[in-house]
Structure formats: structure tokens, C-alpha cells
Coordinates of C-alpha atoms in Angstrom, one line a residue:
M1001 CA -1.3 -26.3 -4.6
T1002 CA -0.2 -26.3 -1.0
R1003 CA -1.7 -29.0 1.2
F1004 CA -1.8 -28.7 5.0
E1005 CA -1.5 -31.7 7.3
P1006 CA -4.2 -31.9 10.0
S1007 CA -1.7 -33.0 12.6
Q1008 CA 0.5 -30.0 11.6
L1009 CA -2.4 -27.5 12.0
A1010 CA -3.2 -29.0 15.4
A1011 CA 0.4 -28.7 16.6
W1012 CA 0.8 -25.1 15.3
T1013 CA -2.4 -23.9 17.0
G1014 CA -2.6 -26.1 20.1
G1015 CA -6.1 -27.2 18.9
R1016 CA -7.9 -30.5 18.7
W1017 CA -9.9 -32.0 15.9
T1018 CA -13.5 -33.1 16.5
V1019 CA -12.9 -35.7 13.8
P1020 CA -9.8 -36.1 11.6
P1021 CA -10.3 -34.6 8.1
V1022 CA -10.3 -37.1 5.3
S1023 CA -10.2 -34.7 2.4
P1024 CA -7.0 -32.8 1.5
L1025 CA -6.8 -29.3 3.1
V1026 CA -5.8 -26.9 0.4
G1027 CA -5.9 -23.4 1.7
F1028 CA -8.0 -21.1 3.9
G1029 CA -11.1 -18.9 3.6
I1030 CA -12.9 -16.5 5.9
D1031 CA -16.1 -16.0 3.7
S1032 CA -18.4 -19.0 3.4
R1033 CA -19.7 -17.5 0.1
Q1034 CA -16.3 -17.5 -1.6
L1035 CA -14.9 -20.8 -0.3
R1036 CA -13.3 -23.2 -2.8
V1037 CA -13.7 -27.0 -2.4
G1038 CA -11.1 -28.3 0.0
Q1039 CA -10.4 -25.1 1.9
V1040 CA -10.5 -24.7 5.6
F1041 CA -13.1 -22.2 6.8
V1042 CA -11.9 -19.9 9.6
A1043 CA -14.9 -19.0 11.8
L1044 CA -14.1 -15.5 12.9
R1045 CA -16.0 -13.5 15.5
T1046 CA -16.4 -9.7 14.9
D1047 CA -18.6 -7.0 16.3
K1048 CA -20.9 -7.4 13.3
R1049 CA -21.1 -11.2 12.8
D1050 CA -20.0 -14.6 14.1
G1051 CA -18.4 -16.9 11.6
H1052 CA -19.7 -19.9 13.6
D1053 CA -23.2 -19.1 12.3
Y1054 CA -21.9 -19.8 8.8
L1055 CA -20.5 -23.2 9.4
P1056 CA -23.4 -25.0 7.7
A1057 CA -22.9 -22.7 4.6
A1058 CA -19.2 -23.4 4.6
E1059 CA -19.8 -27.2 4.7
Q1060 CA -22.3 -26.8 1.8
S1061 CA -19.7 -24.8 -0.1
G1062 CA -17.3 -27.6 0.0
A1063 CA -15.1 -26.8 3.0
A1064 CA -12.9 -29.7 4.0
A1065 CA -12.7 -28.4 7.6
A1066 CA -13.1 -25.4 9.8
I1067 CA -11.2 -23.7 12.6
V1068 CA -13.6 -22.8 15.4
A1069 CA -13.8 -21.7 19.0
T1070 CA -17.1 -23.5 19.6
P1071 CA -17.7 -26.7 17.6
N1072 CA -21.0 -27.4 15.9
G1073 CA -21.8 -31.0 16.8
S1074 CA -24.7 -31.2 14.3
L1075 CA -22.2 -31.1 11.4
A1076 CA -20.1 -33.8 9.9
L1077 CA -17.6 -31.1 9.0
P1078 CA -14.2 -31.7 10.8
Q1079 CA -13.5 -28.8 13.1
L1080 CA -10.2 -27.8 14.7
V1081 CA -11.2 -26.4 18.1
V1082 CA -8.9 -23.6 19.3
A1083 CA -9.1 -20.8 21.9
D1084 CA -9.2 -18.0 19.2
P1085 CA -9.7 -18.7 15.5
L1086 CA -8.0 -15.5 14.4
R1087 CA -4.8 -16.1 16.5
A1088 CA -4.8 -19.7 15.4
F1089 CA -5.0 -18.6 11.7
Q1090 CA -2.2 -16.2 12.2
A1091 CA -0.1 -18.9 14.0
I1092 CA -0.6 -21.2 10.9
A1093 CA 0.5 -18.4 8.6
R1094 CA 3.6 -17.7 10.8
E1095 CA 4.6 -21.3 10.9
H1096 CA 4.0 -21.9 7.2
R1097 CA 6.0 -18.9 6.3
A1098 CA 8.8 -20.1 8.6
G1099 CA 9.1 -23.2 6.4
F1100 CA 9.6 -21.2 3.2
H1101 CA 13.2 -20.9 2.2
G1102 CA 13.0 -18.2 -0.5
P1103 CA 13.4 -14.5 0.2
V1104 CA 10.4 -12.6 1.6
V1105 CA 10.0 -8.8 1.3
G1106 CA 7.7 -7.0 3.7
I1107 CA 6.5 -3.6 2.6
S1108 CA 4.7 -0.9 4.6
G1109 CA 4.6 2.9 4.8
S1110 CA 2.1 5.8 5.2
V1111 CA 2.2 6.4 1.4
G1112 CA 2.8 4.3 -1.6
K1113 CA 3.1 0.8 -0.1
T1114 CA 0.8 -0.8 -2.6
S1115 CA 2.4 0.9 -5.6
T1116 CA 5.8 -0.1 -4.4
K1117 CA 4.7 -3.7 -3.8
N1118 CA 3.3 -3.9 -7.3
L1119 CA 6.4 -2.4 -8.8
L1120 CA 8.8 -4.7 -6.9
A1121 CA 6.7 -7.7 -7.9
R1122 CA 7.1 -6.7 -11.5
L1123 CA 10.9 -6.1 -11.1
L1124 CA 11.2 -9.6 -9.6
G1125 CA 9.4 -11.1 -12.5
E1126 CA 5.6 -11.0 -12.0
T1127 CA 5.6 -14.7 -12.8
H1128 CA 4.1 -17.7 -11.0
E1129 CA 7.3 -17.9 -9.0
V1130 CA 6.5 -14.6 -7.2
L1131 CA 3.8 -14.5 -4.6
A1132 CA 2.5 -11.0 -4.0
T1133 CA -0.3 -9.5 -1.9
E1134 CA -3.4 -9.2 -4.0
G1135 CA -5.5 -6.1 -3.8
N1136 CA -5.6 -4.6 -0.3
L1137 CA -5.2 -7.9 1.6
N1138 CA -2.6 -6.3 3.9
N1139 CA -4.1 -6.4 7.4
H1140 CA -4.5 -8.9 10.2
L1141 CA -6.7 -11.1 7.9
G1142 CA -5.1 -10.3 4.5
V1143 CA -1.6 -11.2 5.6
P1144 CA -2.4 -14.7 6.8
L1145 CA -4.6 -15.3 3.7
T1146 CA -1.6 -14.3 1.5
L1147 CA 1.1 -16.2 3.4
T1148 CA -0.9 -19.5 3.5
R1149 CA -0.9 -19.3 -0.3
L1150 CA 2.8 -19.8 -0.3
D1151 CA 3.5 -22.9 -2.4
Y1152 CA 7.0 -24.3 -1.5
A1153 CA 7.2 -26.1 -4.8
K1154 CA 6.2 -23.2 -7.0
H1155 CA 7.1 -19.9 -5.3
K1156 CA 10.7 -18.6 -5.2
L1157 CA 10.0 -15.2 -3.6
A1158 CA 7.2 -13.4 -1.8
V1159 CA 6.3 -9.7 -1.6
I1160 CA 4.0 -9.0 1.3
E1161 CA 2.3 -5.7 2.1
A1162 CA 1.5 -4.8 5.7
G1163 CA -1.1 -2.1 6.5
I1164 CA -1.9 -0.8 10.0
S1165 CA -4.5 1.6 11.5
G1166 CA -3.8 1.5 15.2
P1167 CA -1.2 0.8 17.9
G1168 CA -0.1 -2.8 18.1
D1169 CA -1.3 -3.7 14.6
M1170 CA 2.1 -4.2 13.1
L1171 CA 3.5 -6.7 15.6
P1172 CA 1.4 -9.7 14.5
L1173 CA 1.9 -8.8 10.9
A1174 CA 5.7 -8.5 11.3
E1175 CA 5.9 -11.8 13.2
M1176 CA 4.0 -13.6 10.4
I1177 CA 5.9 -12.0 7.5
S1178 CA 9.4 -12.3 9.2
P1179 CA 10.9 -10.4 6.3
D1180 CA 14.4 -10.9 4.8
I1181 CA 14.0 -7.4 3.4
A1182 CA 11.7 -4.8 5.0
I1183 CA 10.9 -1.7 3.0
I1184 CA 9.2 1.3 4.6
T1185 CA 8.2 3.9 1.9
L1186 CA 7.6 6.9 4.2
V1187 CA 6.4 8.0 7.6
A1188 CA 3.6 10.6 7.3
P1189 CA 0.5 11.8 9.2
A1190 CA -1.8 8.9 8.5
H1191 CA -3.9 7.1 11.2
V1192 CA -2.7 9.8 13.6
A1193 CA -6.1 9.7 15.3
E1194 CA -5.3 6.2 16.5
L1195 CA -1.5 6.4 16.8
G1196 CA -1.4 9.8 18.5
S1197 CA 1.3 11.6 16.6
I1198 CA 3.6 11.2 13.6
E1199 CA 6.2 9.8 16.1
G1200 CA 3.6 7.2 17.0
V1201 CA 3.3 6.3 13.3
A1202 CA 7.0 5.9 13.0
R1203 CA 7.2 3.7 16.1
E1204 CA 4.5 1.4 14.7
K1205 CA 6.0 1.3 11.2
A1206 CA 9.5 0.5 12.6
V1207 CA 8.2 -2.7 14.1
L1208 CA 8.4 -4.3 10.6
P1209 CA 12.1 -3.7 10.0
A1210 CA 12.8 -4.6 13.6
H1211 CA 11.5 -8.1 12.8
T1212 CA 13.7 -8.8 9.8
R1213 CA 15.5 -12.1 10.0
A1214 CA 19.0 -12.4 11.6
D1215 CA 20.7 -11.7 8.2
G1216 CA 17.9 -9.4 7.0
L1217 CA 18.0 -5.9 5.7
A1218 CA 15.9 -2.8 6.4
L1219 CA 15.4 -0.4 3.5
F1220 CA 13.9 3.0 3.9
P1221 CA 14.3 6.7 2.9
Q1222 CA 16.3 9.3 4.8
Q1223 CA 12.9 10.8 6.0
C1224 CA 12.3 7.7 8.0
A1225 CA 15.9 7.7 9.4
N1226 CA 15.1 11.1 11.0
F1227 CA 12.8 9.3 13.5
A1228 CA 14.4 7.7 16.6
A1229 CA 12.4 4.5 16.0
F1230 CA 14.4 4.0 12.8
S1231 CA 17.7 5.4 13.7
Q1232 CA 17.9 3.0 16.6
L1233 CA 17.1 -0.1 14.7
P1234 CA 19.7 -2.7 15.5
N1235 CA 19.6 -4.6 12.1
R1236 CA 21.4 -3.9 8.9
R1237 CA 20.0 -1.1 6.8
I1238 CA 20.2 0.8 3.6
V1239 CA 19.0 4.4 3.6
V1240 CA 18.1 6.0 0.3
E1241 CA 18.7 9.7 0.1
R1242 CA 18.0 12.2 -2.7
A1243 CA 21.1 14.2 -3.8
D1244 CA 21.7 17.2 -6.0
I1245 CA 24.4 15.4 -8.0
I1246 CA 25.9 11.9 -8.0
R1247 CA 29.6 11.8 -7.5
P1248 CA 31.8 9.2 -9.2
E1249 CA 32.9 7.5 -6.0
R1250 CA 32.0 4.5 -4.0
A1251 CA 28.8 4.9 -2.0
P1252 CA 28.7 3.9 1.7
D1253 CA 27.5 0.4 2.3
D1254 CA 24.5 1.7 4.2
R1255 CA 23.5 4.5 1.9
V1256 CA 22.2 4.9 -1.7
F1257 CA 22.1 8.4 -3.1
Y1258 CA 19.9 9.2 -6.1
T1259 CA 18.8 12.0 -8.3
I1260 CA 15.5 12.5 -10.1
T1261 CA 15.1 14.2 -13.5
H1262 CA 11.7 14.7 -15.1
R1263 CA 11.5 15.3 -18.9
D1264 CA 8.4 15.1 -21.1
N1265 CA 6.8 11.8 -20.3
E1266 CA 9.8 10.2 -18.6
T1267 CA 11.5 10.1 -15.3
A1268 CA 15.2 9.3 -15.1
L1269 CA 16.8 8.0 -11.9
V1270 CA 20.5 7.9 -11.2
L1271 CA 21.7 5.8 -8.3
A1272 CA 25.0 5.7 -6.5
Y1273 CA 24.8 2.1 -5.7
R1274 CA 28.0 0.6 -4.3
E1275 CA 30.8 0.9 -6.8
P1276 CA 30.8 3.5 -9.6
P1277 CA 29.7 4.1 -12.3
P1278 CA 26.2 5.2 -11.1
L1279 CA 23.2 3.2 -12.3
V1280 CA 20.7 4.9 -14.6
F1281 CA 17.1 3.8 -14.9
T1282 CA 14.1 5.4 -16.8
L1283 CA 10.4 4.9 -16.3
R1284 CA 7.2 6.7 -17.3
R1285 CA 6.9 10.1 -15.7
V1286 CA 5.9 9.8 -12.1
S1287 CA 5.8 12.0 -9.0
D1288 CA 8.8 12.6 -6.9
G1289 CA 7.3 10.4 -4.2
M1290 CA 6.7 7.5 -6.6
A1291 CA 10.2 8.0 -8.0
Q1292 CA 11.6 7.5 -4.5
N1293 CA 9.5 4.3 -4.1
A1294 CA 10.9 3.1 -7.4
V1295 CA 14.4 3.6 -6.0
L1296 CA 13.5 1.5 -3.0
A1297 CA 12.1 -1.2 -5.3
I1298 CA 15.2 -1.1 -7.5
C1299 CA 17.5 -1.5 -4.5
A1300 CA 15.5 -4.5 -3.3
A1301 CA 15.6 -6.1 -6.7
L1302 CA 19.3 -5.5 -7.0
R1303 CA 19.8 -7.1 -3.5
L1304 CA 17.8 -10.1 -4.7
G1305 CA 20.0 -10.6 -7.7
V1306 CA 18.0 -9.2 -10.6
E1307 CA 20.3 -7.9 -13.3
I1308 CA 20.4 -4.2 -14.1
A1309 CA 19.3 -4.7 -17.7
V1310 CA 16.4 -6.8 -16.7
I1311 CA 15.3 -4.2 -14.1
Q1312 CA 15.3 -1.5 -16.8
Q1313 CA 13.3 -3.7 -19.2
R1314 CA 10.7 -4.3 -16.6
L1315 CA 10.5 -0.7 -15.5
A1316 CA 9.8 0.3 -19.1
G1317 CA 6.5 -1.6 -19.2
W1318 CA 5.3 -0.5 -15.7
A1319 CA 2.3 1.7 -15.1
P1320 CA 0.7 2.7 -11.8
A1321 CA -2.5 0.9 -10.7
G1322 CA -5.8 2.6 -11.4
L1323 CA -6.7 5.6 -9.3
R1324 CA -3.1 5.8 -7.9
G1325 CA -1.6 8.8 -9.6
E1326 CA -2.4 8.5 -13.3
W1327 CA -3.4 10.9 -16.1
R1328 CA -6.6 10.0 -17.9
R1329 CA -8.2 11.6 -20.9
D1330 CA -11.8 11.9 -19.9
A1331 CA -14.5 13.7 -21.8
G1332 CA -11.8 15.3 -23.9
R1333 CA -10.0 16.7 -20.8
L1334 CA -6.8 15.7 -19.2
T1335 CA -7.6 14.6 -15.6
Y1336 CA -5.1 13.6 -12.9
V1337 CA -6.7 10.8 -10.9
D1338 CA -5.3 9.9 -7.4
C1339 CA -8.4 8.8 -5.5
Y1340 CA -7.3 5.7 -3.5
N1341 CA -6.2 7.5 -0.4
A1342 CA -5.0 10.9 0.9
N1343 CA -2.9 12.3 3.6
P1344 CA -0.7 15.5 3.8
A1345 CA 2.3 13.8 2.2
S1346 CA 0.5 12.1 -0.7
M1347 CA -1.6 15.2 -1.3
A1348 CA 1.5 17.4 -1.6
D1349 CA 3.2 14.9 -3.8
A1350 CA 0.2 14.7 -6.1
L1351 CA -0.3 18.4 -6.3
D1352 CA 3.4 19.0 -7.2
T1353 CA 3.1 16.5 -10.0
F1354 CA -0.1 18.1 -11.3
Y1355 CA 1.4 21.6 -11.2
G1356 CA 4.5 20.4 -13.0
Q1357 CA 2.7 18.5 -15.8
A1358 CA -0.6 20.2 -16.4
P1359 CA -0.6 22.4 -19.5
A1360 CA 0.1 26.0 -18.3
D1361 CA -2.3 27.5 -20.9
Q1362 CA -5.4 25.8 -19.7
P1363 CA -7.7 26.6 -16.8
R1364 CA -7.8 24.1 -14.0
I1365 CA -10.4 22.6 -11.6
L1366 CA -9.0 21.1 -8.4
V1367 CA -11.3 18.7 -6.5
L1368 CA -9.9 18.0 -3.1
G1369 CA -11.5 15.3 -0.9
G1370 CA -10.8 15.2 2.8
M1371 CA -7.8 13.6 4.3
E1372 CA -9.0 11.1 6.9
E1373 CA -7.7 9.9 10.3
L1374 CA -5.5 12.8 11.1
G1375 CA -6.7 13.2 14.7
P1376 CA -7.1 16.5 16.6
E1377 CA -4.8 18.3 14.2
S1378 CA -6.9 17.5 11.2
A1379 CA -8.2 21.0 10.7
M1380 CA -4.7 22.3 10.9
F1381 CA -3.5 19.9 8.2
H1382 CA -6.4 21.0 5.9
R1383 CA -5.8 24.7 6.6
A1384 CA -2.1 24.1 5.6
L1385 CA -3.2 22.4 2.5
G1386 CA -5.4 25.4 1.6
R1387 CA -2.4 27.7 2.1
S1388 CA -0.2 25.6 -0.2
L1389 CA -2.6 25.7 -3.2
Q1390 CA -1.5 27.4 -6.4
V1391 CA -4.7 28.9 -7.8
R1392 CA -4.7 31.3 -10.8
T1393 CA -7.5 33.7 -11.7
E1394 CA -8.9 31.2 -14.2
D1395 CA -8.8 28.2 -11.8
R1396 CA -11.4 26.9 -9.4
V1397 CA -11.2 24.7 -6.3
F1398 CA -13.9 22.4 -4.9
A1399 CA -13.3 21.0 -1.4
I1400 CA -15.4 18.2 0.2
G1401 CA -15.1 16.6 3.6
D1402 CA -15.4 17.2 7.3
H1403 CA -12.6 19.9 7.2
A1404 CA -13.3 21.4 3.8
A1405 CA -14.1 24.7 5.5
A1406 CA -10.6 24.7 7.1
L1407 CA -9.1 24.1 3.7
R1408 CA -11.0 27.1 2.3
E1409 CA -9.9 29.2 5.3
G1410 CA -6.3 28.4 4.5
A1411 CA -6.7 29.3 0.9
L1412 CA -8.3 32.6 1.8
D1413 CA -5.5 33.3 4.2
K1414 CA -3.1 33.0 1.3
G1415 CA -5.0 35.6 -0.7
I1416 CA -6.9 33.3 -3.0
R1417 CA -10.2 35.0 -4.0
S1418 CA -13.2 33.5 -2.2
E1419 CA -15.2 32.8 -5.4
R1420 CA -12.4 30.5 -6.5
V1421 CA -12.7 28.2 -3.5
N1422 CA -16.0 26.3 -3.0
V1423 CA -17.0 24.0 -0.2
V1424 CA -19.5 21.4 -1.3
D1425 CA -21.5 18.7 0.6
N1426 CA -21.7 16.4 -2.4
L1427 CA -20.3 16.1 -5.9
D1428 CA -23.3 17.5 -7.8
A1429 CA -21.9 21.0 -7.9
V1430 CA -18.6 19.6 -9.1
R1431 CA -20.4 17.7 -11.9
A1432 CA -22.1 20.8 -12.9
A1433 CA -18.9 22.8 -13.1
L1434 CA -17.2 20.0 -15.1
A1435 CA -20.0 19.9 -17.7
G1436 CA -18.6 21.6 -20.7
F1437 CA -15.4 22.5 -18.9
S1438 CA -12.4 22.7 -21.2
G1439 CA -9.2 22.5 -19.1
T1440 CA -7.3 20.2 -16.8
V1441 CA -8.8 18.5 -13.8
F1442 CA -7.2 17.3 -10.5
L1443 CA -9.0 14.7 -8.4
K1444 CA -7.4 13.6 -5.1
G1445 CA -9.0 12.5 -1.8
S1446 CA -9.6 9.6 0.5
R1447 CA -11.6 6.6 -0.7
R1448 CA -14.6 7.7 1.3
Y1449 CA -15.3 10.4 -1.3
R1450 CA -15.1 8.2 -4.4
L1451 CA -14.0 11.2 -6.5
E1452 CA -13.4 8.8 -9.5
T1453 CA -17.2 8.8 -10.0
L1454 CA -16.7 12.3 -11.5
L1455 CA -15.0 10.6 -14.5
E1456 CA -17.4 10.1 -17.4
S1457 CA -15.7 6.8 -17.9
A1458 CA -13.3 5.0 -15.6
K1459 CA -12.3 2.9 -18.6
E1460 CA -10.7 5.6 -20.6
E1461 CA -7.1 4.9 -21.6
P1462 CA -4.4 6.5 -19.4
A1463 CA -2.8 9.6 -21.0
H1464 CA 0.3 11.7 -20.4
A1465 CA 0.3 15.4 -19.9

């Protein structure tokens, strides 16, 4: 368990203690209801609430101290008074990470960053020696909460996820993470409403690899390298690029070529990594997008010294997290569930997987939730999605969301019959269509739509098509 010295926290933040803490400081919390004894409560101010109002509750919960902008003199609780508690907390995380001598991998991307983080953590061992971001703690609060859990005596490596939603979000995350290896999974239209364009997304994502340490490495696919923000990065890089075949020759130092082969319930990856012969890995069948993420994770694991045989062994037992691209057998039907998030790239990848694996002799119901935060071109993206659909005479499509009508319009433009494409305001009509349906189901949409609630049981065992 990491202990923080009061004098150290004051020096890192430029703050002053109302009274010196007498109890050990053993971590940080931002919710007074979830504090553990000995933690430091960070009193954050937001548009909805002021953490200073919860200082008495934090004291009652066993907080050993608090970080505040305005001290509460009625409490015995030691308080570190700073100009901005959030910036102070981030400064603590940044300095604490700077004292960690093991490798730190930072991961971001428009698609697949959480799945890639989970997979890489597994390849590195998934033991107590690897600190990895938990859940979705990947933002301006989640990153410092994760980094301050670094235990110098216990942890040997860290895998930290960085998520953004607007301009300027990545800089404080990158400064805190200061990665030895920075992985960007993909640049795609996500948060375009805030970032202005896909080029704006690329510029924001590129901030993470730009902040790798002096001897660090940026690792990303060729798709990212097509953006100026990535091609102009000054640091060392490895670009992974899909190829038609792998040639028996030495790969360039800055390039890893790979092939993907899907067969039955298995995906095979062949990598031209440095010297021949090529490396071959197999994992459960995944989408092409997840296969590329696996290549990125494998390359990072190899750079960090994990043996090839160990990587293969750990790949064999890997499965995607719930709701992130998995087949479930629900109510006797095969259902492809990918309901954590959605943007044009992840939607296309999921649909390609579904079309390739769904039994051809069964009717299909496709339930498409809206793709969020795409800015003024949102209707265009949904219309393009409609035009991309493969709908047979026995299939049906249900679209829900702010731009569901645009999706339907695109489908009709393609020549799909109108009765096959339904726009719905809620999921009741979908539930009615699923009742008694014998076929294959596709569920994909942003979290807002909670399409997984259409499953009769979210606890059914994953299945393969």
C-alpha cells in the first residue's frame, strides 16, 4: 500500500496544511461515500456539486485528510489548501508517476482502447505486478485516481487508458501518464462535435505519443500515420500495417506488417516483426479491428520482453469484455452484442464481423442505436451507414436515435424495401419483433440506448457463430 508524505504533497501542489496529518495517507478518493479509512478526500467543484460540502461526511468516513480550495475550520480533519483541488490532484499523480521506474504504457484511440488495454494487461501477466486502469477511469479524474494507486514496491508495469471528449483534454492526461510506450488504436469520427473534424481528433490523440519519454516509443496503425499530426511526431515509432502476404525478409525497424486469417472460431495473426521467420499467433475469432488491436498489444508486449510462447498462451485464454463485440446465445438465438459505444468505424467493423459469422441460412434482425457526438455531419454519417447495410428479403432493421430517419433514408437510397427498415422511438417495438423470432440478432449502438436490455438475460454464456 502506497503511503504519501504530507510534506511531499504540499511541495508537489504548492499548498499548505491547516494542521499536519497524524494518520498515514494511503490513497485518494473523490466520493465521500466510497472513501476508505486513511484516504485523502479531494474536494472537487463541478457544475452540479461542490465537494467542500461533503467534508464532514468524508471525515466521518475515515478520511485522513482532504485537499481543498477553501478550508472548513469547524473540522479537525487536516486540510491541504490549494488554489485548485483538481489541478493539485493531477500534480500529485504526475509527480508520483515520475517516481515510478517501471514501464508505463499509455493507450488511447477512437475505437478499442479499453479492449486493447485489457488485452495488453493480460499479455503482461494480469498479476498484482501490473497496474491497469479499472473500468472507465480514463479521464481527468480517472487517470490520477489510477496513477496514485501505483505501488513502487509491488507494481512492475502500468497500463493506463486515456479518454478524451474535447480539445485540450489529452494534454493533462499525457503529462500525468508520461508513457514509455504510447499506443493509439485508431483515429475515427468520435467526439467530432467538440473536436471539429477528424483531423481535430487526430491532433488531440497525437498529444499522447508526443509526450512519450525521451527513449519512449509511439505505436499506432498506418491509418493514424496518414494524419499529419502523427506523421510529424518527432519520437521513435512503430507503425503496424496490414499486408496481403508476409515476405520472408527483415521488416523495417519502424514497421510491423501483419496478416489476418479468420477460420471457424479462430483468428490467426502473422507478424513480420524484425528478423524472419514471421511470428504466428492465434486467438478466438474477432473482428478485423480487434485483430489490429491485438497486433498493437502483441508488439507492446514483445517490446517489454514477454516471450512469444507466453504471449500465445495468454492470448488463448482471452475473451472480450462484456458488451464489447461478443456472441451470446440468448433465448435460443445467436446475438452479436456490441453496445458499449458506437461511431462509424466501430459500427462498420462490427457489421463486417456479423455478416461474416452469422449463419447464412437464418433471418436476421439488426438493431442499430445512434452514433453520438459526430457534430454537424452526424446525419451524413448515419445516411452512409444506411447505404452500407446488407439486408436480405427475410431480414429486418430497427433504427433508434436522433438520426435514425437519416439511416433509413440511406437504406432506401440503396434500394432496401421500406418495410424492412423501421425507425423506432423506444425499444418496445423491437422487443415485440424479437418475441418468438428464430434467427440471428445484431445489437450495436452508443451507451445511451442500452441495447443490451433487449437480451432476455445478460448472464448467458458467450457463444461462437
